[in-house]
Each structure stands twice: as structure tokens, then as C-alpha cells.
PDB file of C-alpha atoms in Angstrom:
ATOM      1  CA  MET A   1       9.641 -26.605  18.579  1.00 44.00           C
ATOM      2  CA  LYS A   2      10.622 -29.924  17.055  1.00 55.00           C
ATOM      3  CA  ASN A   3       9.204 -31.142  13.765  1.00 55.00           C
ATOM      4  CA  HIS A   4       7.214 -34.287  14.394  1.00 65.00           C
ATOM      5  CA  PRO A   5       7.682 -36.952  11.672  1.00 70.00           C
ATOM      6  CA  LEU A   6       4.015 -37.930  11.944  1.00 64.00           C
ATOM      7  CA  LEU A   7       2.844 -34.374  11.310  1.00 66.00           C
ATOM      8  CA  LEU A   8       5.272 -33.979   8.409  1.00 72.00           C
ATOM      9  CA  ALA A   9       4.198 -37.301   6.871  1.00 72.00           C
ATOM     10  CA  ALA A  10       0.519 -36.392   7.215  1.00 70.00           C
ATOM     11  CA  ALA A  11       1.129 -33.032   5.557  1.00 72.00           C
ATOM     12  CA  VAL A  12       2.889 -34.766   2.656  1.00 76.00           C
ATOM     13  CA  VAL A  13       0.049 -37.297   2.343  1.00 72.00           C
ATOM     14  CA  ALA A  14      -2.536 -34.503   2.353  1.00 71.00           C
ATOM     15  CA  VAL A  15      -0.670 -32.511  -0.308  1.00 75.00           C
ATOM     16  CA  VAL A  16      -0.205 -35.586  -2.508  1.00 74.00           C
ATOM     17  CA  ALA A  17      -3.865 -36.562  -2.087  1.00 70.00           C
ATOM     18  CA  VAL A  18      -5.074 -33.088  -3.052  1.00 70.00           C
ATOM     19  CA  ALA A  19      -2.670 -33.033  -6.012  1.00 72.00           C
ATOM     20  CA  LEU A  20      -3.985 -36.419  -7.172  1.00 68.00           C
ATOM     21  CA  CYS A  21      -7.519 -35.142  -6.795  1.00 66.00           C
ATOM     22  CA  VAL A  22      -6.775 -32.079  -8.903  1.00 68.00           C
ATOM     23  CA  CYS A  23      -4.618 -33.760 -11.565  1.00 64.00           C
ATOM     24  CA  ALA A  24      -6.117 -37.201 -12.143  1.00 61.00           C
ATOM     25  CA  LYS A  25      -9.554 -37.249 -13.717  1.00 63.00           C
ATOM     26  CA  ILE A  26      -9.564 -40.842 -14.937  1.00 60.00           C
ATOM     27  CA  PHE A  27     -10.109 -42.557 -11.583  1.00 65.00           C
ATOM     28  CA  GLU A  28     -12.529 -40.118  -9.987  1.00 71.00           C
ATOM     29  CA  ARG A  29     -13.703 -42.386  -7.169  1.00 71.00           C
ATOM     30  CA  LEU A  30     -10.153 -43.335  -6.260  1.00 73.00           C
ATOM     31  CA  CYS A  31      -9.195 -39.653  -6.249  1.00 72.00           C
ATOM     32  CA  LEU A  32     -12.003 -38.706  -3.929  1.00 74.00           C
ATOM     33  CA  LEU A  33     -11.114 -41.590  -1.627  1.00 76.00           C
ATOM     34  CA  LEU A  34      -7.442 -40.565  -1.551  1.00 73.00           C
ATOM     35  CA  CYS A  35      -8.407 -36.940  -0.892  1.00 72.00           C
ATOM     36  CA  PHE A  36     -10.672 -37.956   1.958  1.00 76.00           C
ATOM     37  CA  LEU A  37      -8.086 -40.304   3.488  1.00 77.00           C
ATOM     38  CA  GLY A  38      -5.373 -37.668   3.156  1.00 73.00           C
ATOM     39  CA  LEU A  39      -7.452 -35.031   4.910  1.00 76.00           C
ATOM     40  CA  VAL A  40      -8.462 -37.496   7.632  1.00 80.00           C
ATOM     41  CA  ALA A  41      -4.814 -38.476   8.163  1.00 76.00           C
ATOM     42  CA  PHE A  42      -3.857 -34.804   8.390  1.00 76.00           C
ATOM     43  CA  GLY A  43      -6.607 -34.122  10.931  1.00 78.00           C
ATOM     44  CA  VAL A  44      -5.624 -37.138  13.025  1.00 79.00           C
ATOM     45  CA  ALA A  45      -1.966 -36.085  12.961  1.00 75.00           C
ATOM     46  CA  ILE A  46      -2.812 -32.569  14.126  1.00 76.00           C
ATOM     47  CA  TRP A  47      -4.984 -34.017  16.906  1.00 79.00           C
ATOM     48  CA  LEU A  48      -2.154 -36.353  17.979  1.00 76.00           C
ATOM     49  CA  PHE A  49       0.309 -33.459  17.830  1.00 74.00           C
ATOM     50  CA  GLN A  50      -1.879 -31.309  20.091  1.00 75.00           C
ATOM     51  CA  THR A  51      -2.420 -34.239  22.463  1.00 74.00           C
ATOM     52  CA  SER A  52       1.323 -34.905  22.668  1.00 71.00           C
ATOM     53  CA  GLN A  53       2.007 -31.214  23.331  1.00 64.00           C
ATOM     54  CA  LEU A  54      -0.570 -31.268  26.123  1.00 60.00           C
ATOM     55  CA  SER A  55       0.909 -34.406  27.685  1.00 56.00           C
ATOM     56  CA  VAL A  56       4.398 -32.893  27.522  1.00 53.00           C
ATOM     57  CA  ARG A  57       3.133 -29.777  29.310  1.00 53.00           C
ATOM     58  CA  VAL A  58       1.449 -31.906  31.984  1.00 52.00           C
ATOM     59  CA  GLU A  59       4.632 -33.945  32.475  1.00 54.00           C
ATOM     60  CA  VAL A  60       6.723 -30.818  32.881  1.00 56.00           C
ATOM     61  CA  GLU A  61       4.323 -29.221  35.354  1.00 58.00           C
ATOM     62  CA  THR A  62       3.887 -32.254  37.633  1.00 57.00           C
ATOM     63  CA  PRO A  63       6.813 -32.639  40.053  1.00 60.00           C
ATOM     64  CA  TRP A  64       6.094 -36.300  40.864  1.00 61.00           C
ATOM     65  CA  THR A  65       6.854 -37.632  37.379  1.00 55.00           C
ATOM     66  CA  THR A  66      10.068 -39.608  37.155  1.00 53.00           C
TER      67      THR A  66
END
């Protein structure tokens, strides 16, 4: 299975966002926003990854694709 750059980037964003949320206590609103955006980006990337896997499977199984 190949590593998708989008999934890897979303994982990095999520980890950084959670780290910012844990470490930085000065800008609390900004931290919560970054955490939320990071988790949303991670969820979207996983959804796109699953969708791309499904489309690849459909392409492989249909004989009429060029």
C-alpha cells in the first residue's frame, strides 16, 4: 500500500494542532481553532483516502475502463 501525501500531511497537521493545543496556553481560542481544523483536516483526508481506495477497486474490477 502506497503512502498518500495527503494522508501524511493531514496526520502531521493533526499532530501539530494537538501539540499546540496541549503546549500553548496563551492563545486559547487560537489553539482550539487549530485543534479543530487539524482534526477536521485529518477526517477529510481519511475520507478521501477511503474514497480513492474504493475508486481504484472499482476501476480494477470493471473491464471496460481504458
